[in-house]
Amino acid sequence: MFVQPLPGSGLCARDPLIPLPAAWECDLDTNAIRWSPGVYDLFGIPRGAPVTRDDIVAMYTPESRGLLEAVRSRAIAEGGSFTIDVQIQRRDGAVRRMRLTADVQFEQGRPVRLYGTKLDVTDE
């Protein structure tokens, strides 16, 4: 499934994340991912370019990739949210530190969506 750009109005009209520039969401049934323009910028990918989840996860350093998959799986299985600091290597070779927040949306007791923000914390 390819990453789809978020419309200019934000993730969903009801989401409190609308004003945040680096918001994202993942449909857990299809693995379809949507990004706001700030996420493309953070990863150094041209806005609107097609990217798969596998492409994105491959940009995380090995240690960060393992952490991401572990906390993501746990949040989906148990319900909940997480915040982690990870490293990515952009396509231009630059290494960035990123703070990733995520929450799981459930419908009728089933996890259906993962959503959150990504923030460049390289200079912190």
C-alpha positions as a LaTeX table, in Angstrom:
\begin{tabular}{lrrr}
\hline
Residue & $x$ (\AA) & $y$ (\AA) & $z$ (\AA) \\
\hline
Met1 & 0.00 & 0.00 & 0.00 \\
Phe2 & 1.33 & 3.43 & $-0.89$ \\
Val3 & 1.48 & 6.47 & 1.36 \\
Gln4 & $-1.23$ & 8.96 & 0.44 \\
Pro5 & $-0.89$ & 12.67 & 1.22 \\
Leu6 & $-3.34$ & 14.04 & 3.73 \\
Pro7 & $-5.70$ & 16.67 & 2.42 \\
Gly8 & $-4.88$ & 20.21 & 3.49 \\
Ser9 & $-7.58$ & 20.16 & 6.15 \\
Gly10 & $-5.82$ & 17.57 & 8.34 \\
Leu11 & $-6.35$ & 13.94 & 9.22 \\
Cys12 & $-10.06$ & 14.10 & 9.98 \\
Ala13 & $-12.25$ & 17.05 & 10.78 \\
Arg14 & $-12.76$ & 15.74 & 14.31 \\
Asp15 & $-9.05$ & 15.17 & 15.07 \\
Pro16 & $-7.27$ & 17.54 & 17.45 \\
Leu17 & $-4.10$ & 17.11 & 15.36 \\
Ile18 & $-5.22$ & 19.28 & 12.46 \\
Pro19 & $-2.88$ & 22.23 & 13.20 \\
Leu20 & 0.20 & 20.04 & 13.62 \\
Pro21 & 2.42 & 20.02 & 10.53 \\
Ala22 & 3.73 & 16.45 & 10.84 \\
Ala23 & 0.62 & 14.36 & 11.45 \\
Trp24 & 0.13 & 10.85 & 10.11 \\
Glu25 & $-2.31$ & 7.95 & 10.21 \\
Cys26 & $-2.29$ & 4.27 & 9.28 \\
Asp27 & $-5.36$ & 2.21 & 8.42 \\
Leu28 & $-4.70$ & $-1.07$ & 10.24 \\
Asp29 & $-6.87$ & $-3.12$ & 7.87 \\
Thr30 & $-5.00$ & $-2.10$ & 4.72 \\
Asn31 & $-1.73$ & $-0.61$ & 6.06 \\
Ala32 & $-2.54$ & 2.48 & 3.97 \\
Ile33 & $-0.62$ & 5.43 & 5.39 \\
Arg34 & $-1.47$ & 9.11 & 5.04 \\
Trp35 & 0.93 & 11.94 & 5.83 \\
Ser36 & 0.68 & 15.68 & 6.23 \\
Pro37 & 3.29 & 17.70 & 4.27 \\
Gly38 & 5.55 & 17.99 & 7.33 \\
Val39 & 6.15 & 14.23 & 7.45 \\
Tyr40 & 7.32 & 14.20 & 3.84 \\
Asp41 & 9.68 & 17.06 & 4.72 \\
Leu42 & 11.02 & 15.26 & 7.80 \\
Phe43 & 11.83 & 12.14 & 5.77 \\
Gly44 & 13.28 & 14.19 & 2.90 \\
Ile45 & 10.74 & 12.79 & 0.43 \\
Pro46 & 9.06 & 15.03 & $-2.15$ \\
Arg47 & 5.53 & 15.84 & $-1.02$ \\
Gly48 & 3.02 & 13.44 & $-2.51$ \\
Ala49 & 5.64 & 10.95 & $-3.74$ \\
Pro50 & 4.50 & 7.31 & $-3.58$ \\
Val51 & 6.17 & 5.47 & $-0.70$ \\
Thr52 & 5.23 & 2.13 & 0.84 \\
Arg53 & 5.28 & 1.35 & 4.56 \\
Asp54 & 8.19 & $-1.02$ & 3.89 \\
Asp55 & 10.12 & 1.85 & 2.27 \\
Ile56 & 9.45 & 4.04 & 5.30 \\
Val57 & 10.35 & 1.44 & 7.92 \\
Ala58 & 13.60 & 0.72 & 6.04 \\
Met59 & 14.63 & 4.35 & 6.66 \\
Tyr60 & 14.72 & 3.75 & 10.43 \\
Thr61 & 18.09 & 2.70 & 11.85 \\
Pro62 & 18.12 & $-1.01$ & 12.80 \\
Glu63 & 17.82 & $-0.29$ & 16.54 \\
Ser64 & 15.02 & 2.22 & 16.00 \\
Arg65 & 13.24 & $-0.14$ & 13.60 \\
Gly66 & 13.18 & $-2.86$ & 16.25 \\
Leu67 & 11.89 & $-0.46$ & 18.88 \\
Leu68 & 9.21 & 0.90 & 16.54 \\
Glu69 & 7.88 & $-2.53$ & 15.60 \\
Ala70 & 7.84 & $-3.72$ & 19.24 \\
Val71 & 5.96 & $-0.74$ & 20.68 \\
Arg72 & 3.64 & $-0.51$ & 17.67 \\
Ser73 & 2.66 & $-4.18$ & 17.96 \\
Arg74 & 2.12 & $-3.87$ & 21.69 \\
Ala75 & $-0.03$ & $-0.73$ & 21.36 \\
Ile76 & $-2.20$ & $-2.39$ & 18.73 \\
Ala77 & $-2.54$ & $-5.63$ & 20.71 \\
Glu78 & $-3.19$ & $-4.07$ & 24.11 \\
Gly79 & $-4.65$ & $-0.72$ & 23.16 \\
Gly80 & $-2.92$ & 2.44 & 24.15 \\
Ser81 & $-0.47$ & 5.01 & 22.99 \\
Phe82 & 3.26 & 5.52 & 22.88 \\
Thr83 & 5.95 & 8.13 & 22.41 \\
Ile84 & 9.42 & 7.06 & 21.33 \\
Asp85 & 12.54 & 8.79 & 20.08 \\
Val86 & 14.03 & 7.10 & 17.02 \\
Gln87 & 16.59 & 7.75 & 14.31 \\
Ile88 & 15.97 & 7.72 & 10.58 \\
Gln89 & 18.34 & 8.00 & 7.66 \\
Arg90 & 16.83 & 10.12 & 4.93 \\
Arg91 & 17.32 & 9.34 & 1.26 \\
Asp92 & 19.90 & 12.15 & 1.08 \\
Gly93 & 21.93 & 10.33 & 3.75 \\
Ala94 & 21.17 & 12.76 & 6.59 \\
Val95 & 20.48 & 11.11 & 9.93 \\
Arg96 & 17.66 & 12.73 & 11.92 \\
Arg97 & 16.30 & 12.13 & 15.42 \\
Met98 & 12.54 & 11.98 & 15.46 \\
Arg99 & 9.97 & 11.90 & 18.26 \\
Leu100 & 7.11 & 9.66 & 17.22 \\
Thr101 & 3.78 & 9.69 & 19.06 \\
Ala102 & 0.96 & 7.30 & 18.31 \\
Asp103 & $-2.46$ & 6.31 & 19.56 \\
Val104 & $-4.74$ & 3.48 & 18.51 \\
Gln105 & $-8.35$ & 4.06 & 17.51 \\
Phe106 & $-10.75$ & 1.22 & 18.23 \\
Glu107 & $-14.17$ & 0.58 & 16.75 \\
Gln108 & $-16.38$ & $-2.06$ & 18.38 \\
Gly109 & $-13.37$ & $-3.31$ & 20.36 \\
Arg110 & $-11.17$ & $-3.76$ & 17.29 \\
Pro111 & $-8.08$ & $-1.66$ & 16.47 \\
Val112 & $-8.73$ & 0.12 & 13.16 \\
Arg113 & $-6.36$ & 3.08 & 12.98 \\
Leu114 & $-3.01$ & 4.19 & 14.32 \\
Tyr115 & $-2.40$ & 7.94 & 14.24 \\
Gly116 & $-0.09$ & 10.53 & 15.70 \\
Thr117 & 2.70 & 12.99 & 15.06 \\
Lys118 & 6.34 & 12.98 & 14.05 \\
Leu119 & 8.64 & 15.74 & 15.27 \\
Asp120 & 12.26 & 16.41 & 14.29 \\
Val121 & 14.23 & 16.56 & 17.56 \\
Thr122 & 17.69 & 16.32 & 16.01 \\
Asp123 & 18.78 & 19.62 & 17.55 \\
Glu124 & 17.49 & 18.89 & 21.07 \\
\hline
\end{tabular}
